[in-house]
CSV table of C-alpha atoms in Angstrom, one decimal:
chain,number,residue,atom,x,y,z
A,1,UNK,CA,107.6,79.6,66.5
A,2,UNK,CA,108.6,82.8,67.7
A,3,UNK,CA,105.9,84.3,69.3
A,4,UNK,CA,106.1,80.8,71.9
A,5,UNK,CA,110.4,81.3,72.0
A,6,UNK,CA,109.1,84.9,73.5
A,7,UNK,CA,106.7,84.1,75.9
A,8,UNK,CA,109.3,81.2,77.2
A,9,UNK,CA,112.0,84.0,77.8
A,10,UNK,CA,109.3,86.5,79.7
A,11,UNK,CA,107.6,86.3,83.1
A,12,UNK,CA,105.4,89.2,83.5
A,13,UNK,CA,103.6,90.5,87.2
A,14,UNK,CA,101.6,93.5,87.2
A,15,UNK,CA,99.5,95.6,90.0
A,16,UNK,CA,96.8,93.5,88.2
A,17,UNK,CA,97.6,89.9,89.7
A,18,UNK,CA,95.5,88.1,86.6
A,19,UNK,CA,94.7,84.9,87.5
A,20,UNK,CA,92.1,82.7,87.9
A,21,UNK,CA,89.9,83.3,90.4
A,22,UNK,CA,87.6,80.1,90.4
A,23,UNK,CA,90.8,77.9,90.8
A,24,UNK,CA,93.5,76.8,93.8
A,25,UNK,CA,96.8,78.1,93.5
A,26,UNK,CA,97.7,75.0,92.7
A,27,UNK,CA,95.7,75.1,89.8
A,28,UNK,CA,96.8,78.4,88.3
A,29,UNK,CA,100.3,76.9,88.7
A,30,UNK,CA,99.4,73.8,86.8
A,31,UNK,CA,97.5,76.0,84.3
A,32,UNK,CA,100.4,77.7,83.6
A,33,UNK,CA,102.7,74.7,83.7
A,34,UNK,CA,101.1,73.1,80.6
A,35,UNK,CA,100.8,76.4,78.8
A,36,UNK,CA,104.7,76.5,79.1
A,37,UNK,CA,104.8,72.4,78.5
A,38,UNK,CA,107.0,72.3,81.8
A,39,UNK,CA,108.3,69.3,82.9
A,40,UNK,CA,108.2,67.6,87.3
A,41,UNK,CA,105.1,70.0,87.5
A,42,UNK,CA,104.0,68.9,91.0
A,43,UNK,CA,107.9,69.7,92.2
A,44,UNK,CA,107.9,73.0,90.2
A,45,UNK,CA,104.1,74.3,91.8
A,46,UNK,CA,105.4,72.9,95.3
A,47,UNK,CA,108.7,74.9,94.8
A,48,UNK,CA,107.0,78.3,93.8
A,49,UNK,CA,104.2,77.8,97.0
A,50,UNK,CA,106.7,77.5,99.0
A,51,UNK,CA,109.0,80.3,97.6
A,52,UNK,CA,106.1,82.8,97.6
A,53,UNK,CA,105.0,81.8,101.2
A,54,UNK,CA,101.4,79.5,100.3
A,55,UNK,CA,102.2,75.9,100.7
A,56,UNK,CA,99.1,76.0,103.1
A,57,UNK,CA,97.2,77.7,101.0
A,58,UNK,CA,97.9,75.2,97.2
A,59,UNK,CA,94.0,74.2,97.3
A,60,UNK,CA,92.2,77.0,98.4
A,61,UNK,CA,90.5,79.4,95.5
A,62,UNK,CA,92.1,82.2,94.7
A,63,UNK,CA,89.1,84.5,95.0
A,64,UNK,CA,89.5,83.8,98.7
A,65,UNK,CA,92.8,85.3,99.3
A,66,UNK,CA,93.6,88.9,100.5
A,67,UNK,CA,95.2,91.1,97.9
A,68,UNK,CA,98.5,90.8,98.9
A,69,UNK,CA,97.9,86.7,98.7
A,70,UNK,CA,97.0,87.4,95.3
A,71,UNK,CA,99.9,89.4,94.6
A,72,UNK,CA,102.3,86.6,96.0
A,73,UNK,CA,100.6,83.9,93.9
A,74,UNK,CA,101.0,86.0,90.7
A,75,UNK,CA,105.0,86.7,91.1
A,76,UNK,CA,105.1,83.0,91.1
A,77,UNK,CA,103.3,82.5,88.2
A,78,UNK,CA,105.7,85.1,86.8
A,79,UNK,CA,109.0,82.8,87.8
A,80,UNK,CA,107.4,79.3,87.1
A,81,UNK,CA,108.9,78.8,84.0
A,82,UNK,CA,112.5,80.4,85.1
A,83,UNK,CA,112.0,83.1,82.1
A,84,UNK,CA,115.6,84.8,81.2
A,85,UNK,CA,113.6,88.5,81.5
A,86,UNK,CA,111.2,89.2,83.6
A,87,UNK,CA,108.8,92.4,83.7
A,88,UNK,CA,106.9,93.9,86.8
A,89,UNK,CA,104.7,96.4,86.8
A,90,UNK,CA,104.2,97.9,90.7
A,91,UNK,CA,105.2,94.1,92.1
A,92,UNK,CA,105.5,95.0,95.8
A,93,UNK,CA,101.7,96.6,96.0
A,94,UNK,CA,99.4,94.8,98.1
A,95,UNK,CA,102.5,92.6,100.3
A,96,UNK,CA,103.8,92.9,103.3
A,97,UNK,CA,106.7,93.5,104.7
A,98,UNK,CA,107.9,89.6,104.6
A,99,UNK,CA,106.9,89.3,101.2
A,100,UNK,CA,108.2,92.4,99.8
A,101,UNK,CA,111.6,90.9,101.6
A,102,UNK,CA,111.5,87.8,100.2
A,103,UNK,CA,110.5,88.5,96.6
A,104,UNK,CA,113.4,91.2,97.2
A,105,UNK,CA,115.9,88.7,97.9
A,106,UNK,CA,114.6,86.6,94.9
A,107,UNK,CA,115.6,89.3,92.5
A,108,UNK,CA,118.9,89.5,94.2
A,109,UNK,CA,119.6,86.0,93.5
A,110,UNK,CA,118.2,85.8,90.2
A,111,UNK,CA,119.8,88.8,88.7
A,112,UNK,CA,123.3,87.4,90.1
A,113,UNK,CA,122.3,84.2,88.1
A,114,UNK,CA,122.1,86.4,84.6
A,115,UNK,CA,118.1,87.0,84.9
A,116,UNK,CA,117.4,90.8,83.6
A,117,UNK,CA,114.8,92.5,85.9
A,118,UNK,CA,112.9,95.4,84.6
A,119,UNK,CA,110.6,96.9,87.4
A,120,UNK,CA,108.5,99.8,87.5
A,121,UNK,CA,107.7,101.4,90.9
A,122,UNK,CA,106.2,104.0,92.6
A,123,UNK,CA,107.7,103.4,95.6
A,124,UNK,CA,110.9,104.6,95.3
A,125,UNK,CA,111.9,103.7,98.9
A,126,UNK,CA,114.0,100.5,98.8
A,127,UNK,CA,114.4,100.0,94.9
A,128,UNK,CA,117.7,101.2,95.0
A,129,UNK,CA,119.1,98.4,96.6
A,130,UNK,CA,117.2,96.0,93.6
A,131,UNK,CA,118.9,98.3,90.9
A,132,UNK,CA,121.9,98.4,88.7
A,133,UNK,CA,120.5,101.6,86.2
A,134,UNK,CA,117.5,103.2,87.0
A,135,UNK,CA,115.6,105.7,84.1
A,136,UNK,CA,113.1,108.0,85.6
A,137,UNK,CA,109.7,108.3,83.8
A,138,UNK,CA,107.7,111.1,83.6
A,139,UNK,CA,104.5,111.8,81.3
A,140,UNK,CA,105.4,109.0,79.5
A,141,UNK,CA,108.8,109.9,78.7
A,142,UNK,CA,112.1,108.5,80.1
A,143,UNK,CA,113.4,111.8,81.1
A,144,UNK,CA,116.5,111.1,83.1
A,145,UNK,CA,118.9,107.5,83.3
A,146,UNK,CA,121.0,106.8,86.5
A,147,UNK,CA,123.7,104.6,87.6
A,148,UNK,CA,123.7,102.7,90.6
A,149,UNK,CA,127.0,105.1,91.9
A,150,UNK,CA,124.3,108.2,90.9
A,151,UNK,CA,122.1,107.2,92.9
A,152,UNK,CA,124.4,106.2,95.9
A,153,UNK,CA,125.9,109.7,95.7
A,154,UNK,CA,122.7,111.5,96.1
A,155,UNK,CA,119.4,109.3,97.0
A,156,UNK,CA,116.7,107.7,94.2
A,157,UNK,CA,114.0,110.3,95.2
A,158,UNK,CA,116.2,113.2,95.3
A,159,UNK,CA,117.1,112.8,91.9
A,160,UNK,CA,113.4,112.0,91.1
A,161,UNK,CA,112.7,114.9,93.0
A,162,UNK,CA,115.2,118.0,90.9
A,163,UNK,CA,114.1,115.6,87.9
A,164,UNK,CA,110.5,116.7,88.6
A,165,UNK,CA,111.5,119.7,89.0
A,166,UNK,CA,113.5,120.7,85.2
A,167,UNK,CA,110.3,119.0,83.5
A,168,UNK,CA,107.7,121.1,85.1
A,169,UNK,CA,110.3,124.2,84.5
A,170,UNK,CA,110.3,123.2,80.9
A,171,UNK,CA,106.4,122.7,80.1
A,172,UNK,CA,105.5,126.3,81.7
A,173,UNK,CA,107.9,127.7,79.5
A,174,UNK,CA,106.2,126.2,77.2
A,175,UNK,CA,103.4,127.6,77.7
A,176,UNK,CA,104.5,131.0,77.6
């Protein structure tokens, strides 16, 4: 059916890492391995532990790791199932520096493998280098698209920034 062709092509992450906190992360995995009817499951959860940095961690409950533990787990559950577009909502908050590097270089490799990527951030600092085309939202409202060479020439924030700017211009005239 479609809906299931859909949720096979996605992976989704949010700031919310929505998993089970009563399991291991070896169980979530496996959860999620049988929702998605995936195939060499112990090599596939073994795989993403070890990718998201919590092979020593496979049988401990989730409601015992720190945020950013959390976090890690939840970006694998996003790429168990290799999905062909994956969405994440504020994926660095809550990891460190190591993990915000290695989930970055994951995107790098993935997105040269054909994966799309579409990532909303509030930290602007270092999602330049993720980016092909960046599109600036503001109340709700894509208010500004960018090209990689855009933002190269003159800086993510500083675009945010005069961006900012002409939409707060344009709502007090507005009000006037």
């Amino acid at each position: 059916n479609e809906a299931a062709f859909v949720r096979r092509a996605v992976g989704f992450a949010s700031h919310a890492p929505l998993l089970y906190t009563g399991l291991s992360a070896e169980e979530n995995l496996r959860f999620y391995t049988r929702l998605y009817d995936l195939s060499d499951s112990d090599h596939l959860i073994q795989n993403i532990l070890e990718l998201v940095g919590l092979s020593g961690k496979r049988h401990d409950q989730v409601r015992t790791f720190s945020r950013g533990m959390q976090q890690r787990l939840a970006l694998g559950r996003a790429i168990l199932h290799h999905p062909k577009i994956l969405l994440l909502d504020e994926p660095f908050n809550g990891l460190d520096l190591d993990a915000c590097e290695r989930f970055a270089g994951f995107i790098k490799r993935t997105t040269a493998e054909g994966m799309t990527v579409l990532l909303a951030s509030h930290q602007l600092s270092g999602i330049e280098l993720l980016a092909d085309r960046f599109d600036i939202l503001i109340d709700g409202h894509i208010t500004r698209s960018c090209s990689k060479n855009e933002i190269k020439s003159y800086g993510l924030e500083e675009i945010y920034r005069e961006n900012l700017k002409t939409v707060k211009a344009q709502s007090s005239r507005r009000l006037i």
